[in-house]
CSV table of C-alpha atoms in Angstrom, one decimal:
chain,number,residue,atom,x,y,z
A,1,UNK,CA,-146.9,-18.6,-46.1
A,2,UNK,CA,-147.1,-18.4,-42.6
A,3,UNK,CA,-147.2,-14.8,-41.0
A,4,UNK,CA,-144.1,-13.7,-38.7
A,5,UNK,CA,-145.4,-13.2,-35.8
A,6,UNK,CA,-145.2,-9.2,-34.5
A,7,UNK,CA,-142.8,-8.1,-31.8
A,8,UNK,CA,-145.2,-6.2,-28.8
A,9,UNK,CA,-144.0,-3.0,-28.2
A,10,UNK,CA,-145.0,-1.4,-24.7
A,11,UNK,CA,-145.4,2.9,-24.6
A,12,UNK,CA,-145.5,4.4,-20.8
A,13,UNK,CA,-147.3,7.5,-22.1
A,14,UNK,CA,-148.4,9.4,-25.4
A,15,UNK,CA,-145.7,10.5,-27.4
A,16,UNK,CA,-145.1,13.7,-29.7
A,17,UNK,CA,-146.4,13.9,-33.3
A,18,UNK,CA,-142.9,12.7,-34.5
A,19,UNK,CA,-142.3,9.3,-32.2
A,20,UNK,CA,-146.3,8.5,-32.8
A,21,UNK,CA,-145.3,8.2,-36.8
A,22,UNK,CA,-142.2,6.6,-36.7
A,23,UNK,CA,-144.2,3.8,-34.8
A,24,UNK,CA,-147.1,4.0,-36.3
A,25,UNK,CA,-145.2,2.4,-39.5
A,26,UNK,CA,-143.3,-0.3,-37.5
A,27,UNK,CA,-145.4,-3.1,-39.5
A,28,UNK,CA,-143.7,-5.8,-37.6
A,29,UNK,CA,-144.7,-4.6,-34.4
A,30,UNK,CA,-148.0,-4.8,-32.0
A,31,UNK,CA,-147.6,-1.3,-30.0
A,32,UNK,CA,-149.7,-1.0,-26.9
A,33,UNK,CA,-149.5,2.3,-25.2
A,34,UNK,CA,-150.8,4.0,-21.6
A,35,UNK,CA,-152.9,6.7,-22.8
A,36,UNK,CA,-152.7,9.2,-20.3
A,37,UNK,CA,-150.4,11.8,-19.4
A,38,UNK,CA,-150.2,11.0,-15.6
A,39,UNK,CA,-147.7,8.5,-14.6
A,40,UNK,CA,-148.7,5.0,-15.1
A,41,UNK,CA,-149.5,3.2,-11.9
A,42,UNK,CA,-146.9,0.7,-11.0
A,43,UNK,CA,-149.4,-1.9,-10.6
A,44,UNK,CA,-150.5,-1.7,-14.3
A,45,UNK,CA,-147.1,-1.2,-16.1
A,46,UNK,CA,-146.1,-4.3,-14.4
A,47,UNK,CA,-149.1,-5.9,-16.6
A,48,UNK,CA,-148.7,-4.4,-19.2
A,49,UNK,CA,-145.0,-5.0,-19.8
A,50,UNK,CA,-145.5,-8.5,-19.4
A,51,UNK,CA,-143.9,-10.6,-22.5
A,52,UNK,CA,-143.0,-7.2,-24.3
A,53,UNK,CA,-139.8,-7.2,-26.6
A,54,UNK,CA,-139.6,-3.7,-26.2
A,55,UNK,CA,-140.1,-0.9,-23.9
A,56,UNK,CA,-140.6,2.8,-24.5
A,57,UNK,CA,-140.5,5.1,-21.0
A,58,UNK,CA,-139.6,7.5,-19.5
A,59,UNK,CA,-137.7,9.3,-17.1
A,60,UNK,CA,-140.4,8.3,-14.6
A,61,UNK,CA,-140.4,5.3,-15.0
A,62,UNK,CA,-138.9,3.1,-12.6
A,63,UNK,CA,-137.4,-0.2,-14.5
A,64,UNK,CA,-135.6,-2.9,-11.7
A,65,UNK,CA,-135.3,-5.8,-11.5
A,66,UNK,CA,-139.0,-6.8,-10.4
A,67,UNK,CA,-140.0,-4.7,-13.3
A,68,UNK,CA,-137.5,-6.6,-15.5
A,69,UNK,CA,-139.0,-10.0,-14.0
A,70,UNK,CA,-142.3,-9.0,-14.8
A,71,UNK,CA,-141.5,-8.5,-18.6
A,72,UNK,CA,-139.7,-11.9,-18.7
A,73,UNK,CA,-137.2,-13.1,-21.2
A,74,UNK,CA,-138.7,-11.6,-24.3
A,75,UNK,CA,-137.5,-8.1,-23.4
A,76,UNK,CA,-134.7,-6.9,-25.7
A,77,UNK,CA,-134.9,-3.4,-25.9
A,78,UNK,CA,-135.4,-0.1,-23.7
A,79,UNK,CA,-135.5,3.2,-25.0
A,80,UNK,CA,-135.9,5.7,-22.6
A,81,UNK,CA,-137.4,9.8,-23.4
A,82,UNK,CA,-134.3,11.1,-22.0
A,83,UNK,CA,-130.9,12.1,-21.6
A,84,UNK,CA,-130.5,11.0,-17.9
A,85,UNK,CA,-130.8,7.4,-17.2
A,86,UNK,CA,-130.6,7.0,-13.7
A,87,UNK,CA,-134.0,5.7,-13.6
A,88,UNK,CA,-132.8,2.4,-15.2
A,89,UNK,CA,-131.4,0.1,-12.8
A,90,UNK,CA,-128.3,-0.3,-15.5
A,91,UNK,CA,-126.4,-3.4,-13.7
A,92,UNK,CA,-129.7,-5.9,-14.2
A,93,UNK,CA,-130.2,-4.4,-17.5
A,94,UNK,CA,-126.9,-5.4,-18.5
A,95,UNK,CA,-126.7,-9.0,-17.2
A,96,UNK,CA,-129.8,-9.4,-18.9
A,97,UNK,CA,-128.5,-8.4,-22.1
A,98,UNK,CA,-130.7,-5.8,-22.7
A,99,UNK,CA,-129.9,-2.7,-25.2
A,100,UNK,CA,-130.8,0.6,-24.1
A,101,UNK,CA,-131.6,3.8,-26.3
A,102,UNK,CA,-131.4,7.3,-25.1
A,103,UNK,CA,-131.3,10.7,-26.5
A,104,UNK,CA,-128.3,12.7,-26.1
A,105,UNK,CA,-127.6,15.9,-27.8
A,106,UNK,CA,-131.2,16.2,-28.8
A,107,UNK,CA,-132.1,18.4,-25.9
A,108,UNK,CA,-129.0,20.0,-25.2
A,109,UNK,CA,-129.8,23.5,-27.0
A,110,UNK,CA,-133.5,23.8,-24.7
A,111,UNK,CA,-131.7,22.7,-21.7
A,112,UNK,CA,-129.0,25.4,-21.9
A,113,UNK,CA,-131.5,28.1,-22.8
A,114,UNK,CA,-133.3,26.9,-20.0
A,115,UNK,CA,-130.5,26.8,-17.8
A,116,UNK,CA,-129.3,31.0,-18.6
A,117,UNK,CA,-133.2,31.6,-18.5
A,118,UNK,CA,-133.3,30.5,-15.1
A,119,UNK,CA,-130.0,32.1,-13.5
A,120,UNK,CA,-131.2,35.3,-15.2
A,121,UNK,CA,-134.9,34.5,-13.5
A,122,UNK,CA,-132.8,34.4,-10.3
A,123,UNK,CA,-130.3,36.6,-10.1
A,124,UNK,CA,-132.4,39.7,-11.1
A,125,UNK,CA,-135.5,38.4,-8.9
A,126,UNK,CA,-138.2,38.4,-12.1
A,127,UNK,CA,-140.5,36.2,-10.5
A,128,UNK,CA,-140.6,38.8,-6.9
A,129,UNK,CA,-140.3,42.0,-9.7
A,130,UNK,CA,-143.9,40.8,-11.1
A,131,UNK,CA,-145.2,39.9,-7.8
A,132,UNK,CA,-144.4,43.6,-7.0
A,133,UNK,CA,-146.2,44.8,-9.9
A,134,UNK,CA,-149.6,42.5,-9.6
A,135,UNK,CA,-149.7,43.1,-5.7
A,136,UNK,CA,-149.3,46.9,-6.0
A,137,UNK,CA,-146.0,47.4,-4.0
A,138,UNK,CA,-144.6,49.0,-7.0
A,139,UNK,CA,-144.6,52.7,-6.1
A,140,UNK,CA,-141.9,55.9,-6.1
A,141,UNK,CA,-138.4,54.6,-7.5
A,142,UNK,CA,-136.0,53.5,-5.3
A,143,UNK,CA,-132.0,53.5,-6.3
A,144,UNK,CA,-132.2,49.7,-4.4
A,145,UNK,CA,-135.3,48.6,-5.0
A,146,UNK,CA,-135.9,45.1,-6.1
A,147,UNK,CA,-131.7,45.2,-7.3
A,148,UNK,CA,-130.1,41.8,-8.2
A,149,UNK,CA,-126.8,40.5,-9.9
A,150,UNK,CA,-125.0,41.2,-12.8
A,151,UNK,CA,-123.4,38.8,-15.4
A,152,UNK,CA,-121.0,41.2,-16.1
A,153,UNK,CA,-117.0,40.7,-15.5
A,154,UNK,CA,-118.6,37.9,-13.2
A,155,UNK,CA,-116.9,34.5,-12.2
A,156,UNK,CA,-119.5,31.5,-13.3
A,157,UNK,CA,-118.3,27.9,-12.6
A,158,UNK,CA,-120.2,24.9,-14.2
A,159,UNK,CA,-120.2,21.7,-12.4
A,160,UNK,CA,-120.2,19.3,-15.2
A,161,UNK,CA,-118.3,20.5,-18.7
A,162,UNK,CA,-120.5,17.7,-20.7
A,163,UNK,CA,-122.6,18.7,-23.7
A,164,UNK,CA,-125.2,20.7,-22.1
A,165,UNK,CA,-122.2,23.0,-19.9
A,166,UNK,CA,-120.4,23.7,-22.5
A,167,UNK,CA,-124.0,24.7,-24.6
A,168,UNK,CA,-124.4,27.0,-20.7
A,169,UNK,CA,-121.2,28.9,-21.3
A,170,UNK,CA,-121.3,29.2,-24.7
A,171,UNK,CA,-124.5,31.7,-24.0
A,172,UNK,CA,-123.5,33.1,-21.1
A,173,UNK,CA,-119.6,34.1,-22.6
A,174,UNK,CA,-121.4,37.1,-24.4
A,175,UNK,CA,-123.0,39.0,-21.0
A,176,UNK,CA,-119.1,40.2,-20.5
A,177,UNK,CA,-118.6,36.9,-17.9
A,178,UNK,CA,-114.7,37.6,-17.1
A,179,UNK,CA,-113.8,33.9,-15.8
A,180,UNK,CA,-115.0,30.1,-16.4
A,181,UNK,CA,-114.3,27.8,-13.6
A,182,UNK,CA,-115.0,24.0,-14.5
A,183,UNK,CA,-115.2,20.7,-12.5
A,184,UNK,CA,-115.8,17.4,-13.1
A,185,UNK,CA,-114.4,13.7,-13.2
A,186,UNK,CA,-111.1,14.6,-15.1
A,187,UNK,CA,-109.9,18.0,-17.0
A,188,UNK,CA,-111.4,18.7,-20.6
A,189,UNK,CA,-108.7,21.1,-21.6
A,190,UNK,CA,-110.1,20.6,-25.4
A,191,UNK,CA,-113.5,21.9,-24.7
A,192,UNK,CA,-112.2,24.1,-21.8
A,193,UNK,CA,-110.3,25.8,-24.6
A,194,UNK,CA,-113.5,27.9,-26.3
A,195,UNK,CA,-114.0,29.7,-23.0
A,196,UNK,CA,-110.4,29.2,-21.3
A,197,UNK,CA,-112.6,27.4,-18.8
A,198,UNK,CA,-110.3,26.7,-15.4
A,199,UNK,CA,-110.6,23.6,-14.2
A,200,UNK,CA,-110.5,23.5,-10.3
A,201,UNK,CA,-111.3,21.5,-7.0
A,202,UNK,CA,-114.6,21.8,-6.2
A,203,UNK,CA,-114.2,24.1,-3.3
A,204,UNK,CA,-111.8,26.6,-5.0
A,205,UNK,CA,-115.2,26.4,-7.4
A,206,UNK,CA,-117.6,27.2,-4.4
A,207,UNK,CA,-115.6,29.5,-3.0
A,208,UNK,CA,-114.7,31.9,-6.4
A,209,UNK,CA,-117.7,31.8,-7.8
A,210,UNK,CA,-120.3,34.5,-8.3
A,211,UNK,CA,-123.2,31.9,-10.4
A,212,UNK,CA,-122.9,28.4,-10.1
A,213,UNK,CA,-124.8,25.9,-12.2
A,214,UNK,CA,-124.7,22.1,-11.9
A,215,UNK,CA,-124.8,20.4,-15.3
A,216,UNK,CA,-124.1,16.9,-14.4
A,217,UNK,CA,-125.0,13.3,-14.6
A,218,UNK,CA,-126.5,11.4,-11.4
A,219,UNK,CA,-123.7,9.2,-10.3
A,220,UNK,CA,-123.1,7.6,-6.6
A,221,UNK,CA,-119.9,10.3,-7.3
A,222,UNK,CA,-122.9,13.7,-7.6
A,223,UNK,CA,-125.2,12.2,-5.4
A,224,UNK,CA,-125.7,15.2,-2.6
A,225,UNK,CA,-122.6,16.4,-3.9
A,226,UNK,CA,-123.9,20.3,-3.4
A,227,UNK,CA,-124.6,20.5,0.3
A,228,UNK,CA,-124.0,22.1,3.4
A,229,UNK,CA,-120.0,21.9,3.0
A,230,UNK,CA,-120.0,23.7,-0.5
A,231,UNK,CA,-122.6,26.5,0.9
A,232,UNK,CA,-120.7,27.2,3.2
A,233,UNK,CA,-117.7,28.1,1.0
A,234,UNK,CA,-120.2,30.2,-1.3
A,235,UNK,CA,-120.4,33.9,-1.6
A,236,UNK,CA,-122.9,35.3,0.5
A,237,UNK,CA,-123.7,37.1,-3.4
A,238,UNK,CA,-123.8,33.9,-4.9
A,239,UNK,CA,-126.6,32.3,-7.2
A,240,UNK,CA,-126.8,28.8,-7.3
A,241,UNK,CA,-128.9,27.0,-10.2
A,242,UNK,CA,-129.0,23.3,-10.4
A,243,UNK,CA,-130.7,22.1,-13.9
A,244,UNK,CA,-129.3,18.4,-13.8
A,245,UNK,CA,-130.6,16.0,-11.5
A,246,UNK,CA,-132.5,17.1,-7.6
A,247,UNK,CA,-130.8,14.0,-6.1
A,248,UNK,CA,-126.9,16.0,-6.8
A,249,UNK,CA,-128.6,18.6,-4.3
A,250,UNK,CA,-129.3,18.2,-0.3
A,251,UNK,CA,-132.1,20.6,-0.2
A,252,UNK,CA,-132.2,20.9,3.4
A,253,UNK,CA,-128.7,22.4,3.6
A,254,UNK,CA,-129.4,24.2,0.4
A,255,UNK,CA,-133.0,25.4,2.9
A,256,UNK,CA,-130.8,26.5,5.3
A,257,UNK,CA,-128.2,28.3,3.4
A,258,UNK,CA,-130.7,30.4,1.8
A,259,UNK,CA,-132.7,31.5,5.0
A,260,UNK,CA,-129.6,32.4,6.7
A,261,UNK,CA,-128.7,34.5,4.2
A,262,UNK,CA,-125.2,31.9,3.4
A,263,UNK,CA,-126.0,32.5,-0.9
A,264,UNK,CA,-128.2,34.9,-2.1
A,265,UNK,CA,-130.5,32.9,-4.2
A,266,UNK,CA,-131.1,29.4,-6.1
A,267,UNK,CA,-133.0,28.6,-9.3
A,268,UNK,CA,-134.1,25.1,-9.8
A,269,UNK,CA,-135.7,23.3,-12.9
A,270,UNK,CA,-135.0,19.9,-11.1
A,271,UNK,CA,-136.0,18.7,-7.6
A,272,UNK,CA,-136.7,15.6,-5.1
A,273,UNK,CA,-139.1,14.0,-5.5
A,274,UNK,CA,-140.8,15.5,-8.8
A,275,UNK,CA,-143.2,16.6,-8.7
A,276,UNK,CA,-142.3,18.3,-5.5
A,277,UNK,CA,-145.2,19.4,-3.2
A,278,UNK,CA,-146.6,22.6,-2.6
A,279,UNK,CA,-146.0,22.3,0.9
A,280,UNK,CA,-141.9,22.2,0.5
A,281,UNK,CA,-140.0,24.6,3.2
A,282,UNK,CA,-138.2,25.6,-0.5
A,283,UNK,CA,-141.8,27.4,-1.9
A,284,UNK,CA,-141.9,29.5,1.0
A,285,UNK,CA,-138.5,31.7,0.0
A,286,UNK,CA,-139.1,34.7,-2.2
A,287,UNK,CA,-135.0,33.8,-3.3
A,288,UNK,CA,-135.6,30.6,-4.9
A,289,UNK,CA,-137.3,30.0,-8.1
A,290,UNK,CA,-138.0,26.7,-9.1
A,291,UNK,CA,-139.4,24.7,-12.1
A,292,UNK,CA,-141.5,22.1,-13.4
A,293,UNK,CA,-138.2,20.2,-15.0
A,294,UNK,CA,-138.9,21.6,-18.2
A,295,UNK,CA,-135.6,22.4,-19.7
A,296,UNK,CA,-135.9,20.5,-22.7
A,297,UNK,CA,-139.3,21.4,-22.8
A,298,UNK,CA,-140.1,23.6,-26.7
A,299,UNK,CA,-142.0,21.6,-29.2
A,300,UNK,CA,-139.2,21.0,-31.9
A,301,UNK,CA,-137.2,19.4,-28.9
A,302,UNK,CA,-139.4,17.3,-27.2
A,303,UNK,CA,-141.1,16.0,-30.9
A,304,UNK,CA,-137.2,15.4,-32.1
A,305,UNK,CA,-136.0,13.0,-28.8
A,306,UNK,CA,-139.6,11.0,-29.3
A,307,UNK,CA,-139.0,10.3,-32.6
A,308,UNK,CA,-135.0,9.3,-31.6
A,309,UNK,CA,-136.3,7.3,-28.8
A,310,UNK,CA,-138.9,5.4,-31.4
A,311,UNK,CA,-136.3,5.0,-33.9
A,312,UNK,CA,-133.6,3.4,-31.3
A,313,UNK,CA,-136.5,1.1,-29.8
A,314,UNK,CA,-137.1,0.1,-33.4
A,315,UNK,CA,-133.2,-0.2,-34.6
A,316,UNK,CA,-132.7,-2.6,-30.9
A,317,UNK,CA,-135.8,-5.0,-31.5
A,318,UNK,CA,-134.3,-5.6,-35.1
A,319,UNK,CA,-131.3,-6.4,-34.6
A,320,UNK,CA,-129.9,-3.3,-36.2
A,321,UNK,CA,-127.6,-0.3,-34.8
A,322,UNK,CA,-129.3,2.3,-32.5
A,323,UNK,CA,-129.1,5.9,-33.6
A,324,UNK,CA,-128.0,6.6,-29.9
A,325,UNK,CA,-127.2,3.5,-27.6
A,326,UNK,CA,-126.1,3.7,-24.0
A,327,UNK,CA,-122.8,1.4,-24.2
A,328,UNK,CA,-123.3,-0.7,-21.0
């Protein structure tokens, strides 16, 4: 009997324990994989996702339409390492008939931690606090020394009530947080409910605010939605912390609000571009803390999405229901 000939499978990158097995049992697949942790170069995942039926990437990963050309009509399936899926040029994907898999809810636990670790990072100046210590300008105590802000009977508005804001101010309700502000596309009043969340204009949000954290997708609606207009109607006290996408943030005016003394301090786990360089005027400021995009970053997290982005690959090339598909 003749054998059925295997569907090729292309992998941007190593994958976690968990994704590596689910694969590594696909029997009617022929996976090829870039085995290095640096970013494939463009040049070679153009080659290499040549005549693939499926592709596994990630979130640097760039896939338009001369990408799409160069993988020709076999491709069926992408399944991307990731939440966010604004690398995916979503309109060609579509008129292609592609499916594409992504992992929702999988990271939104890590992400939230990551999102309270990193206000609390900021708003009581940890990283400046150490530097103190380890450059010996901790000496007599000072009543204002090294103070910061308080969560305490604060104001915190989320931009962005999705999965991962509500996850945000479901940790942050029990440091004594008097008021939720909330804003978005459209009122959630259900999920608003837990935390009688206020849903307001985006201004009235800037402008009553004591932390601020942007939870939202990467739309042409968020795209340099937090600039020099809603700095300006920030607290001069005011924490900012974006842990969505860099692109929602105009760092320049968010540069410039900082050294003028507009906010009081930012905390970052996402910027543009990432990796951003060491050079950036933003690396300079003792009052903003930034991060290596690693909120979803703990083992159990990271091994759980590459397994769900191995089994949605698998489910798409076989005709079969994704556990999470992006409706397009």
């Amino acid at each position: 009997m003749k054998r059925a000939r295997l569907m090729k499978v292309f992998v941007t990158g190593p994958l976690p324990a968990e994704g590596r097995a689910v694969l590594a049992k696909a029997a009617d697949c022929e996976v090829e994989q870039w085995n290095s942790d640096d970013p494939i170069p463009r040049k070679e995942l153009e080659q290499s996702v040549a005549g693939a039926h499926g592709l596994l990437c990630r979130l640097t990963d760039h896939v338009d339409k001369k990408l799409l050309d160069a993988a020709g009509a076999n491709l069926k399936v992408i399944s991307t390492l990731s939440v966010g899926v604004d690398h995916l040029a979503l309109d060609e994907i579509k008129k292609r008939g592609i499916r594409v898999g992504y992992t929702p809810g999988v990271l939104t636990d890590a992400t939230a931690e990551l999102a309270v670790s990193l206000l609390l990072t900021t708003c009581r100046r940890l990283p400046e606090a150490i530097e103190e210590v380890k450059n010996g300008g901790w000496s007599s105590w000072n009543p204002l020394w090294m103070c910061g802000y308080g969560l305490s009977q604060s104001t915190v508005g989320i931009v962005g009530l999705g999965r991962i804001g509500q996850a945000i101010a479901r940790r942050l309700k029990p440091f004594g947080v008097q008021r939720f502000l909330y804003t978005g596309r459209q009122p959630r009043p259900q999920e608003a409910a837990e935390f009688q969340a206020e849903f307001v204009p985006i201004a009235q949000l800037a402008a009553e605010s004591d932390f601020i954290v942007v939870a939202c997708s990467l739309t042409p609606a968020t795209r340099g939605l937090c600039n020099k207009d809603l700095f300006q109607k920030m607290k001069n006290t005011a924490v900012f912390v974006n842990i969505s996408r860099g692109d929602v943030v105009n760092q320049d005016d968010l540069y410039q609000a900082l050294t003028s003394g507009q906010i009081a301090a930012a905390g970052l786990d996402v910027t543009t571009p990432e990796p951003l360089p060491p050079s950036h005027p933003l690396l300079t400021l003792k009052n903003c803390v930034i991060l290596p995009h690693i909120g979803s970053a703990t083992y159990k997290t990271r091994n759980t999405m590459s397994s769900l982005a191995a089994n949605n690959l698998l489910a798409g090339l076989r005709g079969e229901p994704m556990p999470s598909e992006l409706k397009l």
